[in-house]
Amino acid sequence: DKMLAPLISDIIESNLLSDTVVIVTADHGNAGAYSPKRKNSEKDYFLAMHEESIKIPLLIYNPKPQIEKNYKLIDNMGMTATFLETMNVNLHKSFKGISLYSGGRPIIISEHSGRGLPDLLTRDLYFTLTSEKEKLFICIKEKELILKFHNLLTDSQEEDDLIDVEEYRPKILFMLKYFFKERGDVIANRLKKIKCKKFDFKIEDIN
């Protein structure tokens, strides 16, 4: 607040507030400094994809009236879409980002393939699907599919893996279907060749 106050005051005193957009954001945290799994001996394939590593703050002041929405979540493409719409830049029809002004997404996908070249055919691929209440971790390895599921309302530190709890199976399948719909063009062939030891399903269940 102390750093932003002089800037906002200058904008107001210069009578520019009605013609100025202010965006405040920050870099993500670092699970290397803290991870719920670090204290356990189990290897954490998703060390860089816990909440502290992927959530960032976003504050936008836009003087132009906006339609009231039940704002949900936005991913990196949604951030880009939001910035472009804030500047009244029309999005190309091929753009997949959904802006905050359009309500965002019910589920967002974060992903990485480690360091180096993103070889989608052979490298380990890491994804997280995050909703307001749940989170699904997905790791596609050469011969194995690793899944973890967390209830964010009761387990904000993401320590209790619920992937094999039967009552969550419908929700997990729903999130896998969403994942296949959004990333099927990238991962379909690999998913057909591997299975998850803790959560048995067929590709037909999510396609």
mmCIF file of C-alpha atoms in Angstrom, residues 3-172:
data_model
loop_
_atom_site.group_PDB
_atom_site.id
_atom_site.type_symbol
_atom_site.label_atom_id
_atom_site.label_comp_id
_atom_site.label_asym_id
_atom_site.label_seq_id
_atom_site.Cartn_x
_atom_site.Cartn_y
_atom_site.Cartn_z
ATOM 1 C CA MET A 3 4.429 1.874 -2.539
ATOM 2 C CA LEU A 4 1.207 2.143 -4.547
ATOM 3 C CA ALA A 5 -0.336 5.080 -2.676
ATOM 4 C CA PRO A 6 1.950 7.793 -4.172
ATOM 5 C CA LEU A 7 1.359 6.444 -7.682
ATOM 6 C CA ILE A 8 -2.433 6.385 -7.273
ATOM 7 C CA SER A 9 -2.374 9.820 -5.646
ATOM 8 C CA ASP A 10 -0.433 11.248 -8.598
ATOM 9 C CA ILE A 11 -2.944 9.750 -11.044
ATOM 10 C CA ILE A 12 -5.871 11.237 -9.105
ATOM 11 C CA GLU A 13 -4.260 14.654 -8.706
ATOM 12 C CA SER A 14 -3.495 14.708 -12.439
ATOM 13 C CA ASN A 15 -7.190 14.015 -13.218
ATOM 14 C CA LEU A 16 -6.205 10.888 -15.134
ATOM 15 C CA LEU A 17 -8.048 8.286 -13.059
ATOM 16 C CA SER A 18 -10.983 8.053 -15.478
ATOM 17 C CA ASP A 19 -8.588 7.261 -18.315
ATOM 18 C CA THR A 20 -6.099 4.991 -16.524
ATOM 19 C CA VAL A 21 -5.995 1.258 -15.994
ATOM 20 C CA VAL A 22 -4.033 0.050 -12.972
ATOM 21 C CA ILE A 23 -2.924 -3.586 -12.802
ATOM 22 C CA VAL A 24 -1.119 -5.006 -9.799
ATOM 23 C CA THR A 25 0.244 -8.552 -9.841
ATOM 24 C CA ALA A 26 3.304 -10.468 -8.679
ATOM 25 C CA ASP A 27 5.443 -13.525 -9.299
ATOM 26 C CA HIS A 28 4.398 -16.876 -7.862
ATOM 27 C CA GLY A 29 5.847 -18.399 -4.721
ATOM 28 C CA ASN A 30 8.389 -21.185 -4.567
ATOM 29 C CA ALA A 31 7.682 -24.711 -3.351
ATOM 30 C CA GLY A 32 11.434 -25.183 -3.130
ATOM 31 C CA ALA A 33 11.212 -23.062 0.011
ATOM 32 C CA TYR A 34 8.199 -24.922 1.372
ATOM 33 C CA SER A 35 6.246 -27.950 0.222
ATOM 34 C CA PRO A 36 3.707 -30.009 2.184
ATOM 35 C CA LYS A 37 5.505 -33.113 0.931
ATOM 36 C CA ARG A 38 9.077 -32.154 1.827
ATOM 37 C CA LYS A 39 8.785 -33.618 5.295
ATOM 38 C CA ASN A 40 7.797 -37.023 3.896
ATOM 39 C CA SER A 41 10.093 -39.593 2.367
ATOM 40 C CA GLU A 42 7.795 -40.083 -0.611
ATOM 41 C CA LYS A 43 9.134 -38.441 -3.739
ATOM 42 C CA ASP A 44 6.930 -35.567 -4.798
ATOM 43 C CA TYR A 45 6.590 -35.478 -8.569
ATOM 44 C CA PHE A 46 4.612 -32.248 -8.291
ATOM 45 C CA LEU A 47 6.878 -30.210 -6.023
ATOM 46 C CA ALA A 48 6.591 -27.116 -8.217
ATOM 47 C CA MET A 49 2.814 -27.347 -8.683
ATOM 48 C CA HIS A 50 1.407 -26.892 -5.197
ATOM 49 C CA GLU A 51 -0.767 -23.866 -4.522
ATOM 50 C CA GLU A 52 2.097 -21.733 -3.232
ATOM 51 C CA SER A 53 3.888 -22.152 -6.568
ATOM 52 C CA ILE A 54 1.066 -21.442 -9.017
ATOM 53 C CA LYS A 55 -1.227 -18.898 -7.382
ATOM 54 C CA ILE A 56 -0.502 -15.218 -7.936
ATOM 55 C CA PRO A 57 -2.373 -12.080 -6.854
ATOM 56 C CA LEU A 58 -4.174 -9.988 -9.473
ATOM 57 C CA LEU A 59 -5.813 -6.612 -8.866
ATOM 58 C CA ILE A 60 -7.251 -4.566 -11.732
ATOM 59 C CA TYR A 61 -8.708 -1.079 -11.613
ATOM 60 C CA ASN A 62 -10.586 -0.427 -14.842
ATOM 61 C CA PRO A 63 -12.602 2.816 -15.024
ATOM 62 C CA LYS A 64 -14.806 1.426 -17.783
ATOM 63 C CA PRO A 65 -18.021 -0.246 -16.563
ATOM 64 C CA GLN A 66 -17.885 -4.037 -16.571
ATOM 65 C CA ILE A 67 -20.703 -6.565 -16.658
ATOM 66 C CA GLU A 68 -21.061 -8.165 -13.257
ATOM 67 C CA LYS A 69 -19.987 -11.803 -13.402
ATOM 68 C CA ASN A 70 -19.593 -14.646 -10.981
ATOM 69 C CA TYR A 71 -15.840 -14.521 -11.426
ATOM 70 C CA LYS A 72 -14.109 -17.868 -11.327
ATOM 71 C CA LEU A 73 -10.487 -18.742 -12.079
ATOM 72 C CA ILE A 74 -8.151 -17.675 -14.864
ATOM 73 C CA ASP A 75 -4.995 -19.343 -16.160
ATOM 74 C CA ASN A 76 -2.024 -17.780 -17.961
ATOM 75 C CA MET A 77 -3.979 -17.577 -21.224
ATOM 76 C CA GLY A 78 -6.847 -16.012 -19.287
ATOM 77 C CA MET A 79 -4.467 -13.402 -17.915
ATOM 78 C CA THR A 80 -3.432 -12.489 -21.451
ATOM 79 C CA ALA A 81 -7.070 -12.339 -22.563
ATOM 80 C CA THR A 82 -7.915 -10.112 -19.592
ATOM 81 C CA PHE A 83 -5.082 -7.686 -20.359
ATOM 82 C CA LEU A 84 -6.021 -7.506 -24.047
ATOM 83 C CA GLU A 85 -9.710 -6.909 -23.302
ATOM 84 C CA THR A 86 -8.758 -4.267 -20.748
ATOM 85 C CA MET A 87 -7.007 -2.416 -23.598
ATOM 86 C CA ASN A 88 -9.970 -3.029 -25.969
ATOM 87 C CA VAL A 89 -7.930 -5.343 -28.214
ATOM 88 C CA ASN A 90 -10.151 -7.892 -29.942
ATOM 89 C CA LEU A 91 -9.092 -11.515 -29.499
ATOM 90 C CA HIS A 92 -8.504 -13.698 -32.545
ATOM 91 C CA LYS A 93 -11.030 -16.533 -32.847
ATOM 92 C CA SER A 94 -8.243 -19.088 -32.389
ATOM 93 C CA PHE A 95 -7.263 -17.705 -28.978
ATOM 94 C CA LYS A 96 -8.168 -20.108 -26.158
ATOM 95 C CA GLY A 97 -7.872 -17.709 -23.231
ATOM 96 C CA ILE A 98 -11.051 -16.713 -21.365
ATOM 97 C CA SER A 99 -10.770 -13.368 -19.639
ATOM 98 C CA LEU A 100 -11.850 -12.418 -16.154
ATOM 99 C CA TYR A 101 -14.465 -10.136 -17.706
ATOM 100 C CA SER A 102 -16.041 -13.182 -19.338
ATOM 101 C CA GLY A 103 -16.224 -15.023 -16.036
ATOM 102 C CA GLY A 104 -13.037 -17.058 -16.247
ATOM 103 C CA ARG A 105 -13.056 -20.866 -16.072
ATOM 104 C CA PRO A 106 -14.509 -23.333 -13.551
ATOM 105 C CA ILE A 107 -11.254 -25.318 -13.765
ATOM 106 C CA ILE A 108 -7.799 -24.113 -14.761
ATOM 107 C CA ILE A 109 -4.862 -26.199 -15.973
ATOM 108 C CA SER A 110 -1.241 -25.583 -15.017
ATOM 109 C CA GLU A 111 1.436 -27.571 -16.807
ATOM 110 C CA HIS A 112 5.138 -28.101 -17.349
ATOM 111 C CA SER A 113 7.515 -30.660 -18.828
ATOM 112 C CA GLY A 114 10.585 -29.861 -16.762
ATOM 113 C CA ARG A 115 13.678 -28.106 -17.997
ATOM 114 C CA GLY A 116 14.907 -28.231 -21.577
ATOM 115 C CA LEU A 117 12.979 -28.935 -24.754
ATOM 116 C CA PRO A 118 9.244 -29.686 -24.224
ATOM 117 C CA ASP A 119 9.207 -33.135 -25.850
ATOM 118 C CA LEU A 120 5.529 -34.082 -25.574
ATOM 119 C CA LEU A 121 6.099 -37.605 -26.929
ATOM 120 C CA THR A 122 8.662 -38.968 -24.476
ATOM 121 C CA ARG A 123 9.229 -36.642 -21.528
ATOM 122 C CA ASP A 124 7.382 -36.704 -18.228
ATOM 123 C CA LEU A 125 4.494 -34.235 -18.389
ATOM 124 C CA TYR A 126 3.052 -32.590 -15.292
ATOM 125 C CA PHE A 127 -0.415 -31.045 -15.013
ATOM 126 C CA THR A 128 -2.631 -29.749 -12.244
ATOM 127 C CA LEU A 129 -6.333 -29.083 -12.591
ATOM 128 C CA THR A 130 -7.569 -26.611 -9.989
ATOM 129 C CA SER A 131 -11.152 -25.687 -9.205
ATOM 130 C CA GLU A 132 -12.388 -23.588 -6.304
ATOM 131 C CA LYS A 133 -12.782 -26.725 -4.180
ATOM 132 C CA GLU A 134 -10.581 -29.492 -5.584
ATOM 133 C CA LYS A 135 -7.245 -30.114 -7.193
ATOM 134 C CA LEU A 136 -6.131 -32.990 -9.409
ATOM 135 C CA PHE A 137 -2.446 -33.676 -10.066
ATOM 136 C CA ILE A 138 -1.600 -35.578 -13.264
ATOM 137 C CA CYS A 139 1.823 -36.913 -14.234
ATOM 138 C CA ILE A 140 2.165 -38.697 -17.571
ATOM 139 C CA LYS A 141 5.290 -40.827 -17.531
ATOM 140 C CA GLU A 142 6.577 -43.247 -20.147
ATOM 141 C CA LYS A 143 5.030 -46.339 -18.540
ATOM 142 C CA GLU A 144 2.816 -44.998 -15.778
ATOM 143 C CA LEU A 145 0.107 -42.461 -15.054
ATOM 144 C CA ILE A 146 0.323 -40.860 -11.607
ATOM 145 C CA LEU A 147 -2.757 -39.134 -10.173
ATOM 146 C CA LYS A 148 -3.315 -37.315 -6.875
ATOM 147 C CA PHE A 149 -6.488 -35.635 -5.718
ATOM 148 C CA HIS A 150 -7.014 -33.090 -2.923
ATOM 149 C CA ASN A 151 -10.017 -31.430 -1.329
ATOM 150 C CA LEU A 152 -8.842 -27.829 -0.987
ATOM 151 C CA LEU A 153 -11.610 -26.939 1.462
ATOM 152 C CA THR A 154 -10.502 -29.469 4.069
ATOM 153 C CA ASP A 155 -6.842 -29.834 3.069
ATOM 154 C CA SER A 156 -5.424 -26.462 2.104
ATOM 155 C CA GLN A 157 -1.849 -27.766 2.478
ATOM 156 C CA GLU A 158 -2.528 -30.572 -0.030
ATOM 157 C CA GLU A 159 -1.205 -33.321 2.217
ATOM 158 C CA ASP A 160 -4.024 -35.913 2.011
ATOM 159 C CA ASP A 161 -4.196 -37.759 -1.292
ATOM 160 C CA LEU A 162 -7.813 -38.847 -1.881
ATOM 161 C CA ILE A 163 -7.335 -40.466 -5.292
ATOM 162 C CA ASP A 164 -8.483 -43.896 -4.074
ATOM 163 C CA VAL A 165 -11.438 -42.664 -1.985
ATOM 164 C CA GLU A 166 -14.565 -43.924 -3.738
ATOM 165 C CA GLU A 167 -16.808 -40.942 -2.923
ATOM 166 C CA TYR A 168 -14.529 -38.672 -4.978
ATOM 167 C CA ARG A 169 -14.453 -40.915 -8.052
ATOM 168 C CA PRO A 170 -17.239 -39.019 -9.951
ATOM 169 C CA LYS A 171 -15.463 -35.697 -9.361
ATOM 170 C CA ILE A 172 -12.108 -37.133 -10.451
#
